[in-house]
């Protein structure tokens, strides 16, 4: 039906994005376009403070909801067909959250331990804050920060449903002088504002609203937030940088540039089975049966040297 259309129009992507994806991922581009044009799967994260994944799978089965386990996210389930959350057993009691498998993968990278002070630097609407607290409920503190007050309220609502607690901070992560108490964080998750080009299948309007000229602006914002967050990280601490973008400028190039500017940072190899290994970090591309497009890098700060 589309054989007479130019390739970008046939793929139902704007020309600039078609070019950017084809240039970045020449071998995978067609599969990415196809995945972007299919309905996304509905995935759940089982709240491990309430149920094992198998126990919740049995509850779904008893409610006649067909699901399978996610391949990589240990608490992830994929529904065979989407349903309203009110149909999910114990949803309002916090038994599960709706979250794609890719987004669930951040917690293991953070190497969470009891007693740590953790910052979720761009937290709203709170999907990853919930995952962090379910994985390690004995943190000293989770600070959930976002620049958008209305969106931060959604974090509070989501955590309340899960019966979890955080300290909420409305602030600009790029300007720690305005809000930071100078107590270093052991772990920082920076789920940065980005082009969202890895989640087009969930947000089709991005194809219409996003412009090529947005990308350098986003790269510059990510850079400012990254540099600011690095000051707030304790020596020996870990910062996980994440985006739901498939564009290298926002991902591996952003982190490679960061490493050039910071002698006290190194990018740790990710010992995981998912994604495509990059010079720094790992990239997931959206796939029909699999996860959304995501990028993760794990940055470790040099330990303080004693005198
Ligand atoms: C990708 S979303 C975060 C999603 C969230 N981590 C989750 O898992 O639910 C990016 C967030 O960054 C916030 N943001 C954008 N610029 C910011 C800044 N300068 N400081 C703090 N937050 C910012 C946006 O309001 C948005 O909520």
mmCIF file of C-alpha atoms and ligand atoms in Angstrom:
data_model
loop_
_atom_site.group_PDB
_atom_site.id
_atom_site.type_symbol
_atom_site.label_atom_id
_atom_site.label_comp_id
_atom_site.label_asym_id
_atom_site.label_seq_id
_atom_site.Cartn_x
_atom_site.Cartn_y
_atom_site.Cartn_z
ATOM 1 C CA UNK A 1 0.000 0.000 0.000
ATOM 2 C CA UNK A 2 2.877 2.357 0.812
ATOM 3 C CA UNK A 3 5.208 1.370 -2.018
ATOM 4 C CA UNK A 4 5.094 4.761 -3.773
ATOM 5 C CA UNK A 5 5.754 6.756 -0.630
ATOM 6 C CA UNK A 6 9.205 8.006 0.387
ATOM 7 C CA UNK A 7 10.793 5.656 2.938
ATOM 8 C CA UNK A 8 10.286 8.007 5.910
ATOM 9 C CA UNK A 9 6.578 8.471 5.156
ATOM 10 C CA UNK A 10 6.124 4.726 4.578
ATOM 11 C CA UNK A 11 7.655 4.106 8.007
ATOM 12 C CA UNK A 12 5.259 6.686 9.533
ATOM 13 C CA UNK A 13 8.177 8.622 11.055
ATOM 14 C CA UNK A 14 9.099 12.271 10.454
ATOM 15 C CA UNK A 15 11.966 12.623 7.984
ATOM 16 C CA UNK A 16 14.506 13.916 10.538
ATOM 17 C CA UNK A 17 13.842 11.021 12.922
ATOM 18 C CA UNK A 18 13.839 8.445 10.141
ATOM 19 C CA UNK A 19 17.295 9.707 9.150
ATOM 20 C CA UNK A 20 18.578 9.840 12.718
ATOM 21 C CA UNK A 21 17.480 6.264 13.523
ATOM 22 C CA UNK A 22 18.760 4.910 10.200
ATOM 23 C CA UNK A 23 22.120 6.607 10.723
ATOM 24 C CA UNK A 24 22.480 5.422 14.320
ATOM 25 C CA UNK A 25 21.167 1.877 13.817
ATOM 26 C CA UNK A 26 21.560 0.919 10.136
ATOM 27 C CA UNK A 27 21.074 -2.804 10.782
ATOM 28 C CA UNK A 28 18.214 -2.530 13.246
ATOM 29 C CA UNK A 29 16.347 0.512 11.871
ATOM 30 C CA UNK A 30 13.596 -1.393 10.051
ATOM 31 C CA UNK A 31 12.834 -3.492 13.116
ATOM 32 C CA UNK A 32 12.747 -0.297 15.226
ATOM 33 C CA UNK A 33 10.281 1.373 12.832
ATOM 34 C CA UNK A 34 8.112 -1.732 12.853
ATOM 35 C CA UNK A 35 8.140 -1.932 16.656
ATOM 36 C CA UNK A 36 7.293 1.782 16.884
ATOM 37 C CA UNK A 37 4.205 1.111 14.750
ATOM 38 C CA UNK A 38 2.795 -1.756 16.832
ATOM 39 C CA UNK A 39 0.763 -1.676 20.042
ATOM 40 C CA UNK A 40 3.049 -1.804 23.085
ATOM 41 C CA UNK A 41 2.724 -4.670 25.536
ATOM 42 C CA UNK A 42 1.286 -3.934 28.985
ATOM 43 C CA UNK A 43 3.831 -4.960 31.624
ATOM 44 C CA UNK A 44 3.573 -5.090 35.379
ATOM 45 C CA UNK A 45 6.124 -4.898 38.161
ATOM 46 C CA UNK A 46 5.142 -7.114 41.071
ATOM 47 C CA UNK A 47 5.721 -5.424 44.438
ATOM 48 C CA UNK A 48 8.193 -7.840 46.015
ATOM 49 C CA UNK A 49 7.309 -6.509 49.467
ATOM 50 C CA UNK A 50 3.864 -8.071 48.993
ATOM 51 C CA UNK A 51 4.108 -11.061 46.619
ATOM 52 C CA UNK A 52 6.553 -13.232 44.732
ATOM 53 C CA UNK A 53 6.205 -12.999 40.968
ATOM 54 C CA UNK A 54 4.887 -16.576 40.774
ATOM 55 C CA UNK A 55 2.313 -15.932 43.486
ATOM 56 C CA UNK A 56 0.983 -12.887 41.630
ATOM 57 C CA UNK A 57 0.986 -14.774 38.322
ATOM 58 C CA UNK A 58 -1.289 -17.323 40.010
ATOM 59 C CA UNK A 59 -3.610 -14.499 41.144
ATOM 60 C CA UNK A 60 -3.774 -13.204 37.568
ATOM 61 C CA UNK A 61 -4.554 -16.683 36.308
ATOM 62 C CA UNK A 62 -7.344 -17.042 38.894
ATOM 63 C CA UNK A 63 -8.743 -13.723 37.585
ATOM 64 C CA UNK A 64 -8.603 -15.081 33.998
ATOM 65 C CA UNK A 65 -5.849 -12.665 33.007
ATOM 66 C CA UNK A 66 -3.237 -14.313 30.827
ATOM 67 C CA UNK A 67 0.375 -13.255 31.459
ATOM 68 C CA UNK A 68 3.950 -14.484 31.096
ATOM 69 C CA UNK A 69 7.126 -13.609 32.956
ATOM 70 C CA UNK A 70 9.419 -10.945 31.477
ATOM 71 C CA UNK A 71 12.744 -12.247 30.272
ATOM 72 C CA UNK A 72 15.088 -9.870 32.105
ATOM 73 C CA UNK A 73 13.207 -7.946 34.792
ATOM 74 C CA UNK A 74 12.987 -10.286 37.801
ATOM 75 C CA UNK A 75 9.641 -8.898 38.999
ATOM 76 C CA UNK A 76 8.200 -8.223 35.532
ATOM 77 C CA UNK A 77 5.088 -9.771 33.981
ATOM 78 C CA UNK A 78 3.742 -9.188 30.472
ATOM 79 C CA UNK A 79 -0.012 -9.378 29.913
ATOM 80 C CA UNK A 80 -1.225 -11.102 26.728
ATOM 81 C CA UNK A 81 -3.627 -8.227 26.232
ATOM 82 C CA UNK A 82 -3.905 -4.899 28.040
ATOM 83 C CA UNK A 83 -6.606 -4.380 30.669
ATOM 84 C CA UNK A 84 -7.740 -1.629 33.021
ATOM 85 C CA UNK A 85 -5.828 -1.496 36.316
ATOM 86 C CA UNK A 86 -9.075 -2.012 38.260
ATOM 87 C CA UNK A 87 -9.143 -5.555 36.833
ATOM 88 C CA UNK A 88 -5.710 -6.364 38.325
ATOM 89 C CA UNK A 89 -5.900 -8.246 41.647
ATOM 90 C CA UNK A 90 -4.994 -6.010 44.623
ATOM 91 C CA UNK A 91 -3.831 -3.150 42.384
ATOM 92 C CA UNK A 92 -5.192 -0.505 44.773
ATOM 93 C CA UNK A 93 -3.504 -2.276 47.690
ATOM 94 C CA UNK A 94 -0.156 -1.824 45.924
ATOM 95 C CA UNK A 95 0.452 -5.382 44.720
ATOM 96 C CA UNK A 96 1.621 -4.296 41.260
ATOM 97 C CA UNK A 97 2.496 -1.255 39.175
ATOM 98 C CA UNK A 98 2.247 -0.788 35.426
ATOM 99 C CA UNK A 99 5.803 -0.391 34.132
ATOM 100 C CA UNK A 100 7.592 -1.536 30.997
ATOM 101 C CA UNK A 101 10.313 -4.144 31.381
ATOM 102 C CA UNK A 102 13.039 -1.719 30.217
ATOM 103 C CA UNK A 103 12.167 0.796 32.931
ATOM 104 C CA UNK A 104 12.327 -1.971 35.565
ATOM 105 C CA UNK A 105 15.970 -2.730 34.792
ATOM 106 C CA UNK A 106 17.422 0.283 36.641
ATOM 107 C CA UNK A 107 17.228 -1.128 40.160
ATOM 108 C CA UNK A 108 19.816 -3.882 39.797
ATOM 109 C CA UNK A 109 22.293 -1.427 38.284
ATOM 110 C CA UNK A 110 22.053 0.800 41.363
ATOM 111 C CA UNK A 111 23.387 -1.990 43.679
ATOM 112 C CA UNK A 112 21.091 -0.853 46.476
ATOM 113 C CA UNK A 113 21.974 -1.659 50.103
ATOM 114 C CA UNK A 114 20.311 -0.951 53.457
ATOM 115 C CA UNK A 115 21.286 2.400 54.958
ATOM 116 C CA UNK A 116 22.096 4.166 51.692
ATOM 117 C CA UNK A 117 20.958 7.700 50.912
ATOM 118 C CA UNK A 118 19.526 7.645 47.403
ATOM 119 C CA UNK A 119 18.431 10.445 45.045
ATOM 120 C CA UNK A 120 15.952 9.891 42.225
ATOM 121 C CA UNK A 121 16.866 13.090 40.394
ATOM 122 C CA UNK A 122 14.074 13.261 37.799
ATOM 123 C CA UNK A 123 11.510 11.207 39.632
ATOM 124 C CA UNK A 124 8.047 11.966 38.283
ATOM 125 C CA UNK A 125 5.684 10.202 37.911
ATOM 126 C CA UNK A 126 7.563 7.851 40.219
ATOM 127 C CA UNK A 127 7.784 4.512 38.420
ATOM 128 C CA UNK A 128 11.428 4.058 39.268
ATOM 129 C CA UNK A 129 11.113 5.528 42.783
ATOM 130 C CA UNK A 130 8.614 2.759 43.516
ATOM 131 C CA UNK A 131 10.898 0.112 42.055
ATOM 132 C CA UNK A 132 13.822 1.383 44.157
ATOM 133 C CA UNK A 133 11.895 1.305 47.437
ATOM 134 C CA UNK A 134 10.326 -2.098 46.752
ATOM 135 C CA UNK A 135 13.790 -3.519 46.033
ATOM 136 C CA UNK A 136 15.450 -1.983 49.107
ATOM 137 C CA UNK A 137 12.959 -0.757 51.719
ATOM 138 C CA UNK A 138 15.701 -0.238 54.340
ATOM 139 C CA UNK A 139 17.359 2.754 52.685
ATOM 140 C CA UNK A 140 18.302 5.596 54.993
ATOM 141 C CA UNK A 141 16.291 7.862 52.680
ATOM 142 C CA UNK A 142 15.030 8.197 49.125
ATOM 143 C CA UNK A 143 14.825 11.772 47.906
ATOM 144 C CA UNK A 144 12.398 11.986 44.975
ATOM 145 C CA UNK A 145 13.132 15.235 43.151
ATOM 146 C CA UNK A 146 11.453 16.773 40.132
ATOM 147 C CA UNK A 147 11.251 20.276 38.698
ATOM 148 C CA UNK A 148 7.511 19.930 38.076
ATOM 149 C CA UNK A 149 5.429 20.259 41.243
ATOM 150 C CA UNK A 150 2.271 18.780 39.707
ATOM 151 C CA UNK A 151 4.136 15.761 38.409
ATOM 152 C CA UNK A 152 5.862 15.281 41.788
ATOM 153 C CA UNK A 153 2.418 14.986 43.385
ATOM 154 C CA UNK A 154 1.874 11.955 41.178
ATOM 155 C CA UNK A 155 5.019 10.396 42.689
ATOM 156 C CA UNK A 156 3.520 10.884 46.155
ATOM 157 C CA UNK A 157 0.202 9.332 45.023
ATOM 158 C CA UNK A 158 1.954 6.365 43.463
ATOM 159 C CA UNK A 159 4.154 5.720 46.497
ATOM 160 C CA UNK A 160 1.180 6.081 48.828
ATOM 161 C CA UNK A 161 -0.650 3.344 46.919
ATOM 162 C CA UNK A 162 2.454 1.152 47.335
ATOM 163 C CA UNK A 163 2.684 2.066 51.058
ATOM 164 C CA UNK A 164 6.198 3.441 50.528
ATOM 165 C CA UNK A 165 7.770 6.671 51.768
ATOM 166 C CA UNK A 166 10.177 9.211 50.284
ATOM 167 C CA UNK A 167 11.280 12.778 50.872
ATOM 168 C CA UNK A 168 9.801 14.939 48.091
ATOM 169 C CA UNK A 169 11.717 17.872 46.658
ATOM 170 C CA UNK A 170 10.489 20.253 43.966
ATOM 171 C CA UNK A 171 13.696 21.644 42.465
ATOM 172 C CA UNK A 172 15.910 22.035 39.446
ATOM 173 C CA UNK A 173 18.380 19.161 39.550
ATOM 174 C CA UNK A 174 20.828 21.290 37.561
ATOM 175 C CA UNK A 175 21.017 23.821 40.419
ATOM 176 C CA UNK A 176 21.904 21.922 43.634
ATOM 177 C CA UNK A 177 22.926 25.123 45.450
ATOM 178 C CA UNK A 178 19.242 25.983 45.642
ATOM 179 C CA UNK A 179 18.163 22.766 47.415
ATOM 180 C CA UNK A 180 20.990 20.403 48.365
ATOM 181 C CA UNK A 181 21.939 20.054 52.060
ATOM 182 C CA UNK A 182 25.554 19.063 51.148
ATOM 183 C CA UNK A 183 25.071 15.502 52.414
ATOM 184 C CA UNK A 184 26.357 13.309 49.628
ATOM 185 C CA UNK A 185 24.168 10.615 48.092
ATOM 186 C CA UNK A 186 25.450 7.037 47.891
ATOM 187 C CA UNK A 187 23.360 6.370 44.795
ATOM 188 C CA UNK A 188 21.796 8.672 42.218
ATOM 189 C CA UNK A 189 19.376 7.678 39.494
ATOM 190 C CA UNK A 190 19.303 10.266 36.718
ATOM 191 C CA UNK A 191 16.411 9.279 34.442
ATOM 192 C CA UNK A 192 17.015 12.314 32.311
ATOM 193 C CA UNK A 193 14.534 14.391 30.324
ATOM 194 C CA UNK A 194 15.043 13.165 26.757
ATOM 195 C CA UNK A 195 13.565 12.899 23.262
ATOM 196 C CA UNK A 196 11.521 9.820 24.289
ATOM 197 C CA UNK A 197 12.369 8.317 20.889
ATOM 198 C CA UNK A 198 12.519 4.853 22.515
ATOM 199 C CA UNK A 199 8.859 4.971 23.557
ATOM 200 C CA UNK A 200 7.147 6.241 20.396
ATOM 201 C CA UNK A 201 4.773 3.281 20.430
ATOM 202 C CA UNK A 202 3.444 4.484 23.809
ATOM 203 C CA UNK A 203 3.448 8.188 22.904
ATOM 204 C CA UNK A 204 2.601 8.509 19.196
ATOM 205 C CA UNK A 205 2.197 12.296 19.501
ATOM 206 C CA UNK A 206 5.986 12.603 19.901
ATOM 207 C CA UNK A 207 6.269 12.042 16.141
ATOM 208 C CA UNK A 208 4.282 15.230 15.606
ATOM 209 C CA UNK A 209 5.633 17.441 18.373
ATOM 210 C CA UNK A 210 9.334 16.593 18.564
ATOM 211 C CA UNK A 211 11.633 18.576 16.269
ATOM 212 C CA UNK A 212 15.232 17.905 15.214
ATOM 213 C CA UNK A 213 16.148 21.218 16.881
ATOM 214 C CA UNK A 214 14.961 19.860 20.273
ATOM 215 C CA UNK A 215 17.814 17.361 20.399
ATOM 216 C CA UNK A 216 20.766 19.761 20.983
ATOM 217 C CA UNK A 217 18.687 21.550 23.649
ATOM 218 C CA UNK A 218 17.970 18.268 25.415
ATOM 219 C CA UNK A 219 21.626 17.226 25.171
ATOM 220 C CA UNK A 220 22.663 20.500 26.780
ATOM 221 C CA UNK A 221 20.082 20.120 29.605
ATOM 222 C CA UNK A 222 21.167 16.514 30.244
ATOM 223 C CA UNK A 223 24.787 17.674 30.380
ATOM 224 C CA UNK A 224 24.015 20.381 32.942
ATOM 225 C CA UNK A 225 22.025 17.992 35.139
ATOM 226 C CA UNK A 226 24.703 15.290 34.890
ATOM 227 C CA UNK A 227 27.494 17.669 35.927
ATOM 228 C CA UNK A 228 25.425 19.012 38.826
ATOM 229 C CA UNK A 229 24.440 15.545 40.036
ATOM 230 C CA UNK A 230 28.055 14.413 40.020
ATOM 231 C CA UNK A 231 28.862 16.997 42.721
ATOM 232 C CA UNK A 232 26.158 15.470 44.936
ATOM 233 C CA UNK A 233 27.483 11.889 44.666
ATOM 234 C CA UNK A 234 29.629 10.451 47.473
ATOM 235 C CA UNK A 235 33.138 9.185 46.675
ATOM 236 C CA UNK A 236 32.765 5.521 45.716
ATOM 237 C CA UNK A 237 29.102 6.154 44.870
ATOM 238 C CA UNK A 238 27.188 5.064 41.762
ATOM 239 C CA UNK A 239 25.186 7.257 39.389
ATOM 240 C CA UNK A 240 22.952 5.429 36.921
ATOM 241 C CA UNK A 241 22.173 7.531 33.862
ATOM 242 C CA UNK A 242 19.075 6.466 31.936
ATOM 243 C CA UNK A 243 17.051 7.751 29.005
ATOM 244 C CA UNK A 244 14.168 6.377 26.971
ATOM 245 C CA UNK A 245 15.946 7.606 23.835
ATOM 246 C CA UNK A 246 17.529 5.685 20.974
ATOM 247 C CA UNK A 247 19.678 8.620 19.828
ATOM 248 C CA UNK A 248 23.429 8.279 20.573
ATOM 249 C CA UNK A 249 23.824 12.041 21.223
ATOM 250 C CA UNK A 250 21.660 11.675 24.339
ATOM 251 C CA UNK A 251 23.190 8.360 25.358
ATOM 252 C CA UNK A 252 26.642 6.950 24.694
ATOM 253 C CA UNK A 253 28.001 10.235 23.284
ATOM 254 C CA UNK A 254 26.628 12.171 26.247
ATOM 255 C CA UNK A 255 28.376 9.791 28.653
ATOM 256 C CA UNK A 256 31.619 9.651 26.634
ATOM 257 C CA UNK A 257 31.739 13.493 26.790
ATOM 258 C CA UNK A 258 31.003 13.394 30.514
ATOM 259 C CA UNK A 259 33.903 11.001 31.109
ATOM 260 C CA UNK A 260 36.234 13.379 29.232
ATOM 261 C CA UNK A 261 35.281 16.181 31.639
ATOM 262 C CA UNK A 262 35.493 14.155 34.873
ATOM 263 C CA UNK A 263 38.741 12.435 35.845
ATOM 264 C CA UNK A 264 37.098 10.968 38.940
ATOM 265 C CA UNK A 265 34.457 9.054 36.931
ATOM 266 C CA UNK A 266 34.542 5.721 35.190
ATOM 267 C CA UNK A 267 31.843 3.836 33.366
ATOM 268 C CA UNK A 268 31.374 0.346 34.834
ATOM 269 C CA UNK A 269 30.707 -2.551 32.453
ATOM 270 C CA UNK A 270 27.115 -3.747 32.806
ATOM 271 C CA UNK A 271 27.061 -7.439 33.584
ATOM 272 C CA UNK A 272 23.628 -8.057 32.082
ATOM 273 C CA UNK A 273 22.144 -10.171 29.300
ATOM 274 C CA UNK A 274 19.919 -7.471 27.769
ATOM 275 C CA UNK A 275 20.573 -4.730 25.238
ATOM 276 C CA UNK A 276 23.389 -3.844 22.878
ATOM 277 C CA UNK A 277 26.799 -3.214 24.375
ATOM 278 C CA UNK A 278 28.103 0.263 23.475
ATOM 279 C CA UNK A 279 31.524 1.775 24.119
ATOM 280 C CA UNK A 280 29.899 3.190 27.228
ATOM 281 C CA UNK A 281 26.583 1.886 28.530
ATOM 282 C CA UNK A 282 23.993 -0.390 26.974
ATOM 283 C CA UNK A 283 21.180 0.325 24.573
ATOM 284 C CA UNK A 284 17.831 -1.410 24.344
ATOM 285 C CA UNK A 285 15.950 -0.839 21.104
ATOM 286 C CA UNK A 286 12.158 -1.135 21.084
ATOM 287 C CA UNK A 287 11.125 -4.578 19.883
ATOM 288 C CA UNK A 288 7.787 -6.106 18.984
ATOM 289 C CA UNK A 289 7.731 -8.768 21.652
ATOM 290 C CA UNK A 290 10.159 -7.076 23.997
ATOM 291 C CA UNK A 291 10.945 -3.955 25.941
ATOM 292 C CA UNK A 292 10.834 -0.247 25.128
ATOM 293 C CA UNK A 293 13.907 1.579 23.858
ATOM 294 C CA UNK A 294 16.133 2.601 26.750
ATOM 295 C CA UNK A 295 19.760 3.477 27.463
ATOM 296 C CA UNK A 296 21.601 2.814 30.726
ATOM 297 C CA UNK A 297 25.098 3.726 31.864
ATOM 298 C CA UNK A 298 26.575 3.113 35.311
ATOM 299 C CA UNK A 299 29.068 5.759 36.441
ATOM 300 C CA UNK A 300 31.255 5.099 39.468
ATOM 301 C CA UNK A 301 32.950 7.934 41.374
ATOM 302 C CA UNK A 302 36.527 7.350 42.524
ATOM 303 C CA UNK A 303 36.817 6.574 46.234
ATOM 304 C CA UNK A 304 38.303 9.323 48.424
ATOM 305 C CA UNK A 305 42.047 8.873 48.964
ATOM 306 C CA UNK A 306 43.067 8.937 52.633
ATOM 307 C CA UNK A 307 45.965 11.138 53.866
HETATM 308 C C1 LIG B 1 11.834 10.637 31.905
HETATM 309 S S1 LIG B 1 10.875 11.555 33.047
HETATM 310 C C2 LIG B 1 11.198 10.665 34.534
HETATM 311 C C3 LIG B 1 10.402 9.390 34.710
HETATM 312 C C4 LIG B 1 10.527 8.799 36.098
HETATM 313 N N1 LIG B 1 11.901 8.576 36.481
HETATM 314 C C5 LIG B 1 9.756 7.496 36.265
HETATM 315 O O1 LIG B 1 10.357 6.415 36.191
HETATM 316 O O2 LIG B 1 8.538 7.555 36.484
HETATM 317 C C6 LIG B 1 11.851 12.990 33.249
HETATM 318 C C7 LIG B 1 11.429 13.921 34.370
HETATM 319 O O3 LIG B 1 12.442 14.931 34.477
HETATM 320 C C8 LIG B 1 11.832 16.097 34.990
HETATM 321 N N2 LIG B 1 12.774 17.208 34.767
HETATM 322 C C9 LIG B 1 13.027 17.880 33.617
HETATM 323 N N3 LIG B 1 13.979 18.814 33.834
HETATM 324 C C10 LIG B 1 14.340 18.715 35.139
HETATM 325 C C11 LIG B 1 15.274 19.396 35.956
HETATM 326 N N4 LIG B 1 16.036 20.389 35.473
HETATM 327 N N5 LIG B 1 15.377 19.049 37.255
HETATM 328 C C12 LIG B 1 14.606 18.057 37.764
HETATM 329 N N6 LIG B 1 13.695 17.377 37.037
HETATM 330 C C13 LIG B 1 13.576 17.696 35.740
HETATM 331 C C14 LIG B 1 10.509 16.167 34.246
HETATM 332 O O4 LIG B 1 9.576 16.951 34.960
HETATM 333 C C15 LIG B 1 10.118 14.676 34.168
HETATM 334 O O5 LIG B 1 9.228 14.360 35.220
#
